PDB file of C-alpha atoms in Angstrom:
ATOM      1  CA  UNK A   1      13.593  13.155  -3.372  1.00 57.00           C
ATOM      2  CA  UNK A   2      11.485  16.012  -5.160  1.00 65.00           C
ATOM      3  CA  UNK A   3       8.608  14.807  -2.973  1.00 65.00           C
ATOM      4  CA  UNK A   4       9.577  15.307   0.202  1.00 64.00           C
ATOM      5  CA  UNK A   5      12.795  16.959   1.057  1.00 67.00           C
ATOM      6  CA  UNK A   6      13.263  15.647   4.615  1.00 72.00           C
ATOM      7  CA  UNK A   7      13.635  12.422   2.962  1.00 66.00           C
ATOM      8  CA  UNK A   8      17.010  10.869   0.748  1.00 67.00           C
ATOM      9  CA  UNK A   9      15.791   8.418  -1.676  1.00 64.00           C
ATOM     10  CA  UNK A  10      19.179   6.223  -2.732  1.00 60.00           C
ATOM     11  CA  UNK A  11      19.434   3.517  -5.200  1.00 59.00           C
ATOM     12  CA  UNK A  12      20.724   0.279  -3.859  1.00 52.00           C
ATOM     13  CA  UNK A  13      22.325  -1.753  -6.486  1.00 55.00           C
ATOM     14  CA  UNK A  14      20.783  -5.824  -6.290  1.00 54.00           C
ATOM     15  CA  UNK A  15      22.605  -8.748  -5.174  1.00 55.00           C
ATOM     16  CA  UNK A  16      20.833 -11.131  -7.524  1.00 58.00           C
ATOM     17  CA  UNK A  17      22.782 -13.833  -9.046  1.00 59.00           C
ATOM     18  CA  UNK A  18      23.251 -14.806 -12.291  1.00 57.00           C
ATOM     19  CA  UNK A  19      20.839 -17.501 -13.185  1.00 62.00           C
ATOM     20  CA  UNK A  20      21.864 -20.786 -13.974  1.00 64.00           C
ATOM     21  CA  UNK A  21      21.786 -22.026 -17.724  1.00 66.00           C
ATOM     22  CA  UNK A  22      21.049 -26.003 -17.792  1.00 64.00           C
ATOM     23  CA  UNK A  23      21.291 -26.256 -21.639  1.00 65.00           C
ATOM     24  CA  UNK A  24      17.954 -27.035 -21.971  1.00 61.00           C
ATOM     25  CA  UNK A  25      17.252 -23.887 -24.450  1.00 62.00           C
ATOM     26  CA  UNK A  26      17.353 -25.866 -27.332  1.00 66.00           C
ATOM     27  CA  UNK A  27      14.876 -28.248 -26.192  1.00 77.00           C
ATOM     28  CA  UNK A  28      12.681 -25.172 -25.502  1.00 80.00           C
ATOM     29  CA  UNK A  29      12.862 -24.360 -28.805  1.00 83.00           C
ATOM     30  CA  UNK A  30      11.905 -27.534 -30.207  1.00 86.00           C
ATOM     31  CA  UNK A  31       8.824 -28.319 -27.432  1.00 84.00           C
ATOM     32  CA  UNK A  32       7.179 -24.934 -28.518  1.00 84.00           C
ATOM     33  CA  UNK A  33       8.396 -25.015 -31.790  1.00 88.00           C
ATOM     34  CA  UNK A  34      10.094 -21.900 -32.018  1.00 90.00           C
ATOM     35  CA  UNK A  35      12.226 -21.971 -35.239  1.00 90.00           C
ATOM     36  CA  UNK A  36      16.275 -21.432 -35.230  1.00 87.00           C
ATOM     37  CA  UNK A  37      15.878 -18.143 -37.129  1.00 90.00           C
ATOM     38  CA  UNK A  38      13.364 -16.618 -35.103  1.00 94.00           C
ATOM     39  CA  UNK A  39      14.072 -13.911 -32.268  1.00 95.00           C
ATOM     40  CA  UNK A  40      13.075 -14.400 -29.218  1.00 96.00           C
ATOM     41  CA  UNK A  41      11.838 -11.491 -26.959  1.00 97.00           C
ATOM     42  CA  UNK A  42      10.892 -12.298 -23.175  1.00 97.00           C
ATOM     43  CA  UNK A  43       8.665 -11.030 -21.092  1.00 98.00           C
ATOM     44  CA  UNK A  44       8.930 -12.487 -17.574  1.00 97.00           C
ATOM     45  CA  UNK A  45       7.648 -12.011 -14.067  1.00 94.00           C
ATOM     46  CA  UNK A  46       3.958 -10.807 -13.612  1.00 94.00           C
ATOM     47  CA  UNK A  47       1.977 -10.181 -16.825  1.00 96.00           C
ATOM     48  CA  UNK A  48       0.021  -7.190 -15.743  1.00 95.00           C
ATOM     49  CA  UNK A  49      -1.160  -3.987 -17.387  1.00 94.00           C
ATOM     50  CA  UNK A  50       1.584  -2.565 -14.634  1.00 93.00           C
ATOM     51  CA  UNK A  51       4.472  -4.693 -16.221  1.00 95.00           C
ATOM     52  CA  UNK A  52       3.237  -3.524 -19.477  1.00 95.00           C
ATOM     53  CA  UNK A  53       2.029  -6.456 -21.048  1.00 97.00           C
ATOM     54  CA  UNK A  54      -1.160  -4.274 -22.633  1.00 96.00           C
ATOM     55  CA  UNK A  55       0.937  -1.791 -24.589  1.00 96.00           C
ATOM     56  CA  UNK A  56       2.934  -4.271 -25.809  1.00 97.00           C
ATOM     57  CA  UNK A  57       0.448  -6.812 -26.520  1.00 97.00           C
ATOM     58  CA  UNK A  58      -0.817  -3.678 -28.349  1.00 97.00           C
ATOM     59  CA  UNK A  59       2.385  -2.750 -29.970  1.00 97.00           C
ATOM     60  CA  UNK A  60       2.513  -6.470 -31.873  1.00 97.00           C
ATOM     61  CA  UNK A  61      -0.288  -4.417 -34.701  1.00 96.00           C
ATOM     62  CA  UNK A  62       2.325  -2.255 -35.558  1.00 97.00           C
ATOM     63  CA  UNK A  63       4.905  -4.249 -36.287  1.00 97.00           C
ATOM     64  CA  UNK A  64       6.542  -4.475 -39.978  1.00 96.00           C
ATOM     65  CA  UNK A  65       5.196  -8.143 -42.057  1.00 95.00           C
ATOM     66  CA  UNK A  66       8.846  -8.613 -41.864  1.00 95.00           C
ATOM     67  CA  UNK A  67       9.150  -8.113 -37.754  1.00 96.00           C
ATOM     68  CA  UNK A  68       6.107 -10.152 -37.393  1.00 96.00           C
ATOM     69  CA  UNK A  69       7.521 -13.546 -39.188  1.00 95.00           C
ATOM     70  CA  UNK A  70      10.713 -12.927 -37.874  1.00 96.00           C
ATOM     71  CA  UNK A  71       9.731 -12.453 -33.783  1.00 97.00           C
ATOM     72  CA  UNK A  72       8.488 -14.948 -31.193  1.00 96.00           C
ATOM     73  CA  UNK A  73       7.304 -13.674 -28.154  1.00 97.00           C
ATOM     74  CA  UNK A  74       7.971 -15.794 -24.793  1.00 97.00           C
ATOM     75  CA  UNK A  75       5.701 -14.370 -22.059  1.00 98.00           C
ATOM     76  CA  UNK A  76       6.884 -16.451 -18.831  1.00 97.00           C
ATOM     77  CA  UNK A  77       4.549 -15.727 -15.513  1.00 96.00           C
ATOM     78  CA  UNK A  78       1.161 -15.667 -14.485  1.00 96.00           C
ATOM     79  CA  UNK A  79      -1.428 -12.533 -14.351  1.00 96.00           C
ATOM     80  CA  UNK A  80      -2.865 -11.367 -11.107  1.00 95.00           C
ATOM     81  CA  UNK A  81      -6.542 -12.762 -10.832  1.00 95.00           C
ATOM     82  CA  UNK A  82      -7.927  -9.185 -11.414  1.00 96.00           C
ATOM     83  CA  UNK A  83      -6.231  -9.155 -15.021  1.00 96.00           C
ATOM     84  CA  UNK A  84      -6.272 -13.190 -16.071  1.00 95.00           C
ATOM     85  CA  UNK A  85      -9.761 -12.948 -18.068  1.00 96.00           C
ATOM     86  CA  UNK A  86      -8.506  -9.741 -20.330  1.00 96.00           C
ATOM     87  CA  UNK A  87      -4.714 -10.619 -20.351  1.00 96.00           C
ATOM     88  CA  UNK A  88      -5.471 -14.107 -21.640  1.00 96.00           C
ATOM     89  CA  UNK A  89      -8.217 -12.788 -24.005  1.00 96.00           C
ATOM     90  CA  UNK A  90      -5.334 -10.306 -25.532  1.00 96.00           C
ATOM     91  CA  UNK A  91      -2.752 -12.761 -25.710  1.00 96.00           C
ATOM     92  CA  UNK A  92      -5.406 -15.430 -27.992  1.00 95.00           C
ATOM     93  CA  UNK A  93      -5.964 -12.703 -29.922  1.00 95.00           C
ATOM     94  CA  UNK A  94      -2.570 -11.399 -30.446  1.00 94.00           C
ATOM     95  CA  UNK A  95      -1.288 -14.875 -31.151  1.00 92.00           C
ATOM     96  CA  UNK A  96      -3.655 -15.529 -33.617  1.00 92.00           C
ATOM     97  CA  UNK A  97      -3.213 -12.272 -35.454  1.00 91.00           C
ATOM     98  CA  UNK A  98       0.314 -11.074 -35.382  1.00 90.00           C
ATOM     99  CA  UNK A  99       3.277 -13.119 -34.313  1.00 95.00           C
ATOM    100  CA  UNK A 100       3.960 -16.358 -32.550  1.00 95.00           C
ATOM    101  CA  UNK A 101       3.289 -16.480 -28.616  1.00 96.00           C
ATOM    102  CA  UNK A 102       4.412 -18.885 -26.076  1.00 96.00           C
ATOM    103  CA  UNK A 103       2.688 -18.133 -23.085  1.00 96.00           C
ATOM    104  CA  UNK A 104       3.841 -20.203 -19.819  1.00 95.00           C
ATOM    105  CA  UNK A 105       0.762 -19.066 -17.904  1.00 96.00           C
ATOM    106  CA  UNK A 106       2.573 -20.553 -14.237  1.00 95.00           C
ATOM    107  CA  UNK A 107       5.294 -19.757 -12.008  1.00 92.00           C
ATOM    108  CA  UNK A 108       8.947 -20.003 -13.258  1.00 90.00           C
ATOM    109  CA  UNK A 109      11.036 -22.122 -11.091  1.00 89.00           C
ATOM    110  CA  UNK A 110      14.238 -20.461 -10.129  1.00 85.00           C
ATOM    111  CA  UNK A 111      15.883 -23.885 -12.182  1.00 84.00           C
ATOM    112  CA  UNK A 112      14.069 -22.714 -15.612  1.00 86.00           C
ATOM    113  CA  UNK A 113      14.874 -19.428 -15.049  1.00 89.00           C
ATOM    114  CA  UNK A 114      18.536 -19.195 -16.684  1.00 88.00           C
ATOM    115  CA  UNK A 115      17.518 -21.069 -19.306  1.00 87.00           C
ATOM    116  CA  UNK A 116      14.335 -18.684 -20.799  1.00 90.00           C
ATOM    117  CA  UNK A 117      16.888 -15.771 -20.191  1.00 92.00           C
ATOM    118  CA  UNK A 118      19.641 -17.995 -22.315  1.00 89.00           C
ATOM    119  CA  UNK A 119      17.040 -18.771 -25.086  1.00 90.00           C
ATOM    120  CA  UNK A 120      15.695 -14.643 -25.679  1.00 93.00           C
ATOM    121  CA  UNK A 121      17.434 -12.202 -27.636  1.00 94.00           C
ATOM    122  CA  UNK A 122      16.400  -9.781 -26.054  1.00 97.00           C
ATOM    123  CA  UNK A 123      14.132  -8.863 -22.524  1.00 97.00           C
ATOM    124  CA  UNK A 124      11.114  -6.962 -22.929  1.00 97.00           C
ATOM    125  CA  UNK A 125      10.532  -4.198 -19.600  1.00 97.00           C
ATOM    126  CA  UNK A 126       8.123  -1.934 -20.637  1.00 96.00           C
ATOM    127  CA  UNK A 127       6.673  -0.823 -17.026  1.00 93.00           C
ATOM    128  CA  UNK A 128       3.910   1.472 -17.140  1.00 91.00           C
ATOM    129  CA  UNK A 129       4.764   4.745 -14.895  1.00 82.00           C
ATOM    130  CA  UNK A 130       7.018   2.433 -12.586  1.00 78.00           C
ATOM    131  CA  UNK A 131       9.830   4.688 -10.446  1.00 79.00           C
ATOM    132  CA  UNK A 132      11.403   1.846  -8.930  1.00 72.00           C
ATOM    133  CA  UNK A 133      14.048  -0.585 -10.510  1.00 80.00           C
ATOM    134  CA  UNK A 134      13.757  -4.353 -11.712  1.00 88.00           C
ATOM    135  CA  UNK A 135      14.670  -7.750 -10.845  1.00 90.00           C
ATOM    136  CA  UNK A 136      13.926  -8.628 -14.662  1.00 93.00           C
ATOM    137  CA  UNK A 137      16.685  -5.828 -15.768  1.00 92.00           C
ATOM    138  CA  UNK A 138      18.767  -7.039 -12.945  1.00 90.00           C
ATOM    139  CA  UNK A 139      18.817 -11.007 -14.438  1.00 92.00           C
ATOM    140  CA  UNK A 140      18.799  -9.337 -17.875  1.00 93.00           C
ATOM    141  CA  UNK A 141      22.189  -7.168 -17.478  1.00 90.00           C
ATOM    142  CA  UNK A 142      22.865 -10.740 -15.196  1.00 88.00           C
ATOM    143  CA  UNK A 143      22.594 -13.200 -18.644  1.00 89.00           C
ATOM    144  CA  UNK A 144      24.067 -10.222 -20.766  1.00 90.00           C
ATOM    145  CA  UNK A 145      20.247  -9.774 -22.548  1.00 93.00           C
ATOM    146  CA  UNK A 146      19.823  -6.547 -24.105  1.00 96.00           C
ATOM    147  CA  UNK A 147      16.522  -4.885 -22.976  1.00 96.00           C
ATOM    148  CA  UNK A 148      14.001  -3.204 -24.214  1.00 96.00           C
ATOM    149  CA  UNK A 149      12.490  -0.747 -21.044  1.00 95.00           C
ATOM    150  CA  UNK A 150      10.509   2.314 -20.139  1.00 94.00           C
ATOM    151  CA  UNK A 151      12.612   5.396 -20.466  1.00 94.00           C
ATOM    152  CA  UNK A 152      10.686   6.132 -16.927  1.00 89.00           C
ATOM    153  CA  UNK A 153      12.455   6.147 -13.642  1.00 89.00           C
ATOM    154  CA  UNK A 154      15.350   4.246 -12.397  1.00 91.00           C
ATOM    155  CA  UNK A 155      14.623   1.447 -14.985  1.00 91.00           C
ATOM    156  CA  UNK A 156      14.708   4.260 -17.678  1.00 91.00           C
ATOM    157  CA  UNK A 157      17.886   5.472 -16.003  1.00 92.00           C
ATOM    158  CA  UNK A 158      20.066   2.219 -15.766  1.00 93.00           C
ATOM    159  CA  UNK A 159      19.363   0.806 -19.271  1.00 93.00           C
ATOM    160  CA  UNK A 160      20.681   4.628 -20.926  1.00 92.00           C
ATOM    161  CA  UNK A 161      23.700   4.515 -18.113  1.00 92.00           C
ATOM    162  CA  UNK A 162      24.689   1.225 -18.448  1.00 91.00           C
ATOM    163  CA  UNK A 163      23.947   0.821 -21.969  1.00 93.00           C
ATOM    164  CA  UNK A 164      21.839  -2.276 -20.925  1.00 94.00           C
ATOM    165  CA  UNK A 165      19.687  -2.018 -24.289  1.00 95.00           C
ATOM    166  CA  UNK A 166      17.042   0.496 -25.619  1.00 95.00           C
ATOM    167  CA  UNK A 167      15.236   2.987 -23.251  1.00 94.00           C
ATOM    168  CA  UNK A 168      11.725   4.297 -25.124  1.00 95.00           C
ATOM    169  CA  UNK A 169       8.338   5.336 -24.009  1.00 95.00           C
ATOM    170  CA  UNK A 170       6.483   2.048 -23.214  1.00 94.00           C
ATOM    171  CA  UNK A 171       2.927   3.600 -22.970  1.00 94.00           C
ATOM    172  CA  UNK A 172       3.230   4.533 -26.498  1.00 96.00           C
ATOM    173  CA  UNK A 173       2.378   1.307 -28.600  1.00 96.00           C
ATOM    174  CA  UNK A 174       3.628   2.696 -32.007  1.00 97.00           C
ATOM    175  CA  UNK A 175       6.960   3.476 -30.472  1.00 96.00           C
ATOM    176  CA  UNK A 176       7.341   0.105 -28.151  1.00 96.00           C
ATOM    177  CA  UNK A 177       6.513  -0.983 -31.744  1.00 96.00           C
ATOM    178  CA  UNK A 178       9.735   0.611 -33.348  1.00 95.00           C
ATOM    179  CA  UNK A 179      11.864  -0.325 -30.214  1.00 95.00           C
ATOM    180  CA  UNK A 180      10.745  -4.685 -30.952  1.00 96.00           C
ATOM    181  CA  UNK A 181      11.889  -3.885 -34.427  1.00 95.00           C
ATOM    182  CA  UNK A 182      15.350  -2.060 -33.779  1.00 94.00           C
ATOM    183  CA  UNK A 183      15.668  -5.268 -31.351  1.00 95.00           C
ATOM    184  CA  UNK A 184      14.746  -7.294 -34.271  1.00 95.00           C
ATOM    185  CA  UNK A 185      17.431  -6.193 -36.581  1.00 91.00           C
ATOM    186  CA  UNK A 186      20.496  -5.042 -34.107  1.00 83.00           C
ATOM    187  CA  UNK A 187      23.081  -6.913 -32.886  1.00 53.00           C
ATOM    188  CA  UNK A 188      23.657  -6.487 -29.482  1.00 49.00           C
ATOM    189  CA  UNK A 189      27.337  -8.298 -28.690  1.00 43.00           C
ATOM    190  CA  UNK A 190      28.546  -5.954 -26.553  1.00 40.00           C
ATOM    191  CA  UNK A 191      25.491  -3.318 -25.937  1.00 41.00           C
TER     192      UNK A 191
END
């Protein structure tokens, strides 16, 4: 709207359904060995340096000794082609240095879908300079997921106003860093 005033920009709220939990969670845990006392944070959809997948890739050096053996990172999706080489360079690396990383380098089937959301303990949105909204806050708020999001735009705007989770700067790895750690140690039963 403060680009062009002949225009009305609106925000339409999404009819996306809850996703549908199997029960399978548990079985997730055990196939990629994630342990029982471990949090799970999810990153899903596209892993590109637009989803923010590099600053928080990044963020995982700045993370506590105790945040590290306590987190497990689920990144669900594929990059784009442009971005596979370096994302899956980054994610190696970050695996191998910091904490655990599941990567499920293919596309989520809408069937698999309720049941990733039903095994995180929190969703991971850190968009870099993004205006719009987000399916992933959408099936998020859906699966009652606390998120942690870019304070930018209208995915900035809904977590603070709906109290959907924890709205920081995303381009900032130190602070994305403090933001997996509050995550980490909150409980979020009725963000």
């Amino acid at each position: 709207n403060r680009v062009k005033s002949d225009v009305n920009a609106v925000a339409l709220p999404d009819g996306i359904q809850a996703p549908i939990v199997s029960g399978s969670s548990l079985d997730f845990r055990t196939t990629y060995h994630i342990q029982s006392d471990k949090k799970v944070g999810l990153f899903f959809g596209v892993v590109s340096q637009r989803k923010g997948i590099v600053a928080l890739l990044e963020s995982l050096n700045y993370l506590s000794a105790s945040a590290v053996n306590e987190l497990t990172l689920v990144v669900a999706g594929k990059p784009p082609k442009t971005e596979s080489e370096k994302i899956g360079r980054m994610i190696t690396e970050a695996h191998e240095s910091t904490v655990q990383i599941v990567w499920l380098n293919h596309f989520i089937p809408d069937s698999e879908v309720g049941d990733l959301f039903a095994l995180s303990d929190f969703v991971l949105v850190p968009y870099q300079g993004h205006i719009g909204s987000s399916n992933v806050l959408v099936l998020a708020a859906a699966a009652g997921k606390p998120v942690l999001g870019s304070n930018d735009g209208l995915v900035g705007r809904q977590i603070r106003e709906r109290r959907l989770g924890l709205a920081v700067d995303s381009s900032d790895p130190r602070v994305l860093a403090g933001g997996i750690e509050q995550c980490i140690k909150s409980d979020y039963s009725g963000y």
